[in-house]
Amino acid sequence: MEMSEEETSVSGLTIKITGKGKDGLVMAKDLHSSSLKSSMESSPYNSPSLVSPPSSAFVSALQSPYISPRATIPKPQEDSNSNPPLVSSHIGGLQSDDIPSSSYTPPSDLYEYSDDPADPKLKFVTCVPVPDPGPRISFSFPVPRISFAKAPVSPASNAKLRSCDVFVGFHGQNPNLGRFCKWFKSELELQGIACFVADRAKYSNTQSHEISDRIICSVTYGVVVVTGCSFLNHHSLEEIRFFTQKKNLIPLFFDTGPAEIMGLLNCNSLDKECKEAIEGVIKCNEFKLEANQGNWRSCVAKTAAILRAKLGRNSVAEKDFVGEGFEELPYPRNRFFVGREKEIVEIESVLFGVAEQDHCCSIPVIKGEASGQSEGLADEESDNVSTKGRYINLEFGKSKEPTPEAWVEPVMGRSWTKRSKFRKSKSENYKSLGSGVICINGVPGIGKTELALEFAYRYAQRYKMVLWVGGEARYFRQNILNLSLNLGLDVSAEDEKERGRIRSFEEQEFEAFKRVKREVFRDMPYLLIIDNLETEREWWEGKDLHDLIPRNTGGTHVIITTRLPKVMDFDIMQLPPLPLSDAMILVRGRRKKDYPADELESLRKFDEKLGRLSFGLWIIGSLLSELPISPSALFEAVNQVSTSFEDDSTLPAGEQFFKRNPFLMKILCFCFAVLHQVNGRSNGILASQMLLVGAWFAPSPISANLLATAAKYMPVGGNRFKRWTKCLSLAFSCCGECGLATQSEEDCANLLVKLGLARRANRQNGCWIQFHPITQAFSMRKDCLSAAKATVLGIRKIGNPLLNSDHLWATAFLVFGFKSEPPVVQLKAIDMVMYIKKTALPLAIRAFTTFSRCNSALELLKVCTNVLEEVEKSFVSQIQDWCQGPLCWRNKLKGKQRVDEYVWQDVTLLKATLLETRAKLLLRGGHFDSGEELCRTCISIRTVMLGHNHAQTLAAQETLATMVRMRSKI
């Protein structure tokens, strides 16, 4: 399309007007003041006219010599002899973009595109003459700025528009371009830099253009996101030339580079303005900012740092997203990841709306005749889509030479994610492309977590941060609130009164949850991975999953791995087993040994017996890599494992998975035997005991030190594997020479990783591992409750509430039981006192104060109080039995009774502490009646046990006085 430029005279001033060529609708000719006046009186499309009314907050543009005003022309009279143009289209801008704003707005459905012609966001006009809103007068640098305003500019409006530091201009239909620019805007605002982001080609009225022009003149720096489409749009050309002359242009190349842009200068058909813009971009490219699909995060951070330094904002502290000991991804990348390329492409297609096709620009419109013929046909069937005389060339961007004839101005509003035949074949199971949530469904051990982890590592640069959340029902709520530590949010319970009243616990919990939700689901792009979601409803309060994940996720993408066949109305991707070729690579092990044909047949037997389950194949490959044993010998050894352990008495409650996979259970029993055989020859800590106690911890990373401490509390005798380890002694005769012997707790943890039963975790301090859910389910057996007690004792000794919050909750479930679940571990009175004092009480206080888990913390403290009351009742019963029993029996138990008196005193004083703590927490929620009752009981206990003037008694009295004063004020 050729552009023509003419100069016209208006009141003695020369104005350069950019109009359309022969193929356009109109040409700007003989523009006189009389016609200009008539055009001001009648504005097409009911858009605001050039003259703003006196009451308008926004009037004409700033008095600047660099920006010329927009002029409208009178509507040409229709002539029956005139030939109408072939194609005419009018682009209606989105309503949300009509009035530009530099302030933050909640995320909208901006990325949801539609191919429906009735969609108001997408307007096409058929091949008939349509009134044009008039060409926009381009930036004409030698000509002074003129204004058609009748009213003076409001100082308040000018001050508001001049508050922007940076203007960010972009143009293109790629939704990833808009996503990138929104991210850049959010990052600048986070750094304290006010910015304005706009694709001015989408503005449909004059007022929006005037506002953006005034902002362009007032900003300190202009960032233009340069794409292949930038030089086809006169708005982008204006921005580049204007900021280049002011010497404050910072170009940022998006999916292109300086070399490609320089290649355009070889085109003879480029006009002068386009060449000036290209030369300006190359000249100002001192920072070499190039954003491609592999460096979005780095490019955004680098550009923000440059602007912060240029604006003198070095003193503005960057928001601390990272909490203590936080690692973005919980596990290191699997170097032996196999296959799943098709699934990764499909996830990318669902989340980003693109798959295996890179477009340098938006889909162009190719003009054609009514017969349906079009230029650039590349596929006979579906490479061109006809829409009433217009043709979309899907092969755009594949030509080697970038000619202006191929780079046609795109139709605004056309969806980047148009469902072509290719994309339908790739993602026909999904409801819509460009969705923000996808669920990966599959049986246990199929590789859902591995797929999500690999996707996170591949596409981490497209996100501000990857947030990994465990979806297990008991810990899901706490895991969501833990994100506040990573994001630098304060979700703690507040003491202050709000508008003369104290907020209820429900309001405080809702506000804490809302803060996390508001931070995660906005324009700042995060990748939220919810791993192993067990239920659609939250375990503690039964809330719906939609309370966490909104319908519009903003710039954030959510990946959910689950065994559930359906999760709300989210898109589901059923994960199939690996293909045979990939399965054989996985089962051969990390060392990729070469086996003869008969041994390969044994590997195929493993694949058949396991049903191509990825977890089982990985364990077999790990055994073949670490043990000097052939596949055939390993297959025979596994088959020798007795099936007597496959009855219901040894299975975990409610677990039917192993009944459907008996061969996998044999493999796990074989691994237990290997651990026992290897560790039996060393003096170190038995790795098998670490595995048994690890089954009762929470499904989150555990330090090797904590596992070893808990394993020390395991009873020494009672080898449960004795009956079948003897028959496997021949297979283990070489284990002592295979390098698996352990000497330290870290060696034992590494052994569990080598055998495929656990995986390493990314933590800063020490060695951390996490067991596979199938491994935990197998080790959590009904006939080994001593391991559960050892877990509780180990946590009580070295449990750190800051690092082991989930594991502390896990032991609380074991000791107290919650809801309908009975306690699993029975502790002695002295052990119970120590556990509540060192574990339960700090856990409840931190959950309340740090995460606003008010009801959960109070429920835990109430359960602890009830347990101590039961202990007191047992002491009273013992005293009664001792007083009423025979004299000889009393003398026999006299020594033991003296010890119980000290324990009884500790139980009673700890109960008073719990009552006082509950009263203080109830005070924060306005529960004065219950708090006063508990506080008075605490005072009575301490008065009897410690005396009226004891410090603890006086502290309880002060707490009661505070409650009385607050009650009178509220």
Coordinates of N, CA, C and O in Angstrom, one line a residue, residues 220-222 240-250 283-284 286 310:
T220 N 9.4 11.3 30.5 CA 10.8 11.5 30.5 C 11.5 10.6 29.4 O 12.4 11.0 28.8
Y221 N 11.0 9.4 29.3 CA 11.6 8.4 28.4 C 10.5 7.7 27.6 O 9.4 7.5 28.2
G222 N 10.8 7.3 26.4 CA 9.8 6.6 25.6 C 10.4 5.2 25.2 O 11.5 5.1 24.6
I240 N 8.5 6.4 17.3 CA 9.9 6.2 17.1 C 10.6 7.5 16.7 O 11.6 7.9 17.3
R241 N 10.0 8.2 15.7 CA 10.6 9.4 15.2 C 10.6 10.6 16.3 O 11.5 11.3 16.4
F242 N 9.5 10.6 17.0 CA 9.4 11.7 18.0 C 10.4 11.5 19.1 O 11.1 12.4 19.5
F243 N 10.5 10.3 19.7 CA 11.4 10.0 20.8 C 12.8 10.1 20.3 O 13.7 10.4 21.1
T244 N 13.1 9.7 19.1 CA 14.4 9.8 18.5 C 14.9 11.3 18.5 O 16.0 11.6 18.8
Q245 N 14.0 12.2 18.0 CA 14.4 13.6 18.0 C 14.6 14.1 19.4 O 15.5 14.9 19.6
K246 N 13.8 13.7 20.3 CA 14.0 14.2 21.7 C 15.1 13.5 22.4 O 15.5 13.8 23.6
K247 N 15.7 12.5 21.8 CA 16.9 11.7 22.3 C 16.5 11.0 23.6 O 17.4 10.9 24.5
N248 N 15.3 10.5 23.7 CA 14.9 9.8 24.9 C 14.3 8.5 24.5 O 13.5 7.9 25.2
L249 N 14.6 7.9 23.3 CA 14.1 6.7 22.8 C 14.9 5.5 23.4 O 16.1 5.5 23.4
I250 N 14.2 4.5 23.9 CA 14.8 3.2 24.3 C 14.1 2.1 23.5 O 12.9 1.7 23.9
K283 N 20.1 3.6 15.7 CA 21.0 4.5 16.4 C 20.8 4.5 17.9 O 21.8 4.7 18.6
C284 N 19.6 4.3 18.4 CA 19.4 4.4 19.8 C 19.5 3.0 20.5 O 19.2 2.9 21.7
E286 N 21.6 1.4 22.1 CA 22.8 1.3 22.9 C 22.7 0.2 23.9 O 23.7 -0.4 24.3
K310 N 18.3 5.6 35.1 CA 18.2 6.9 34.4 C 17.3 7.9 35.1 O 17.5 9.1 35.0

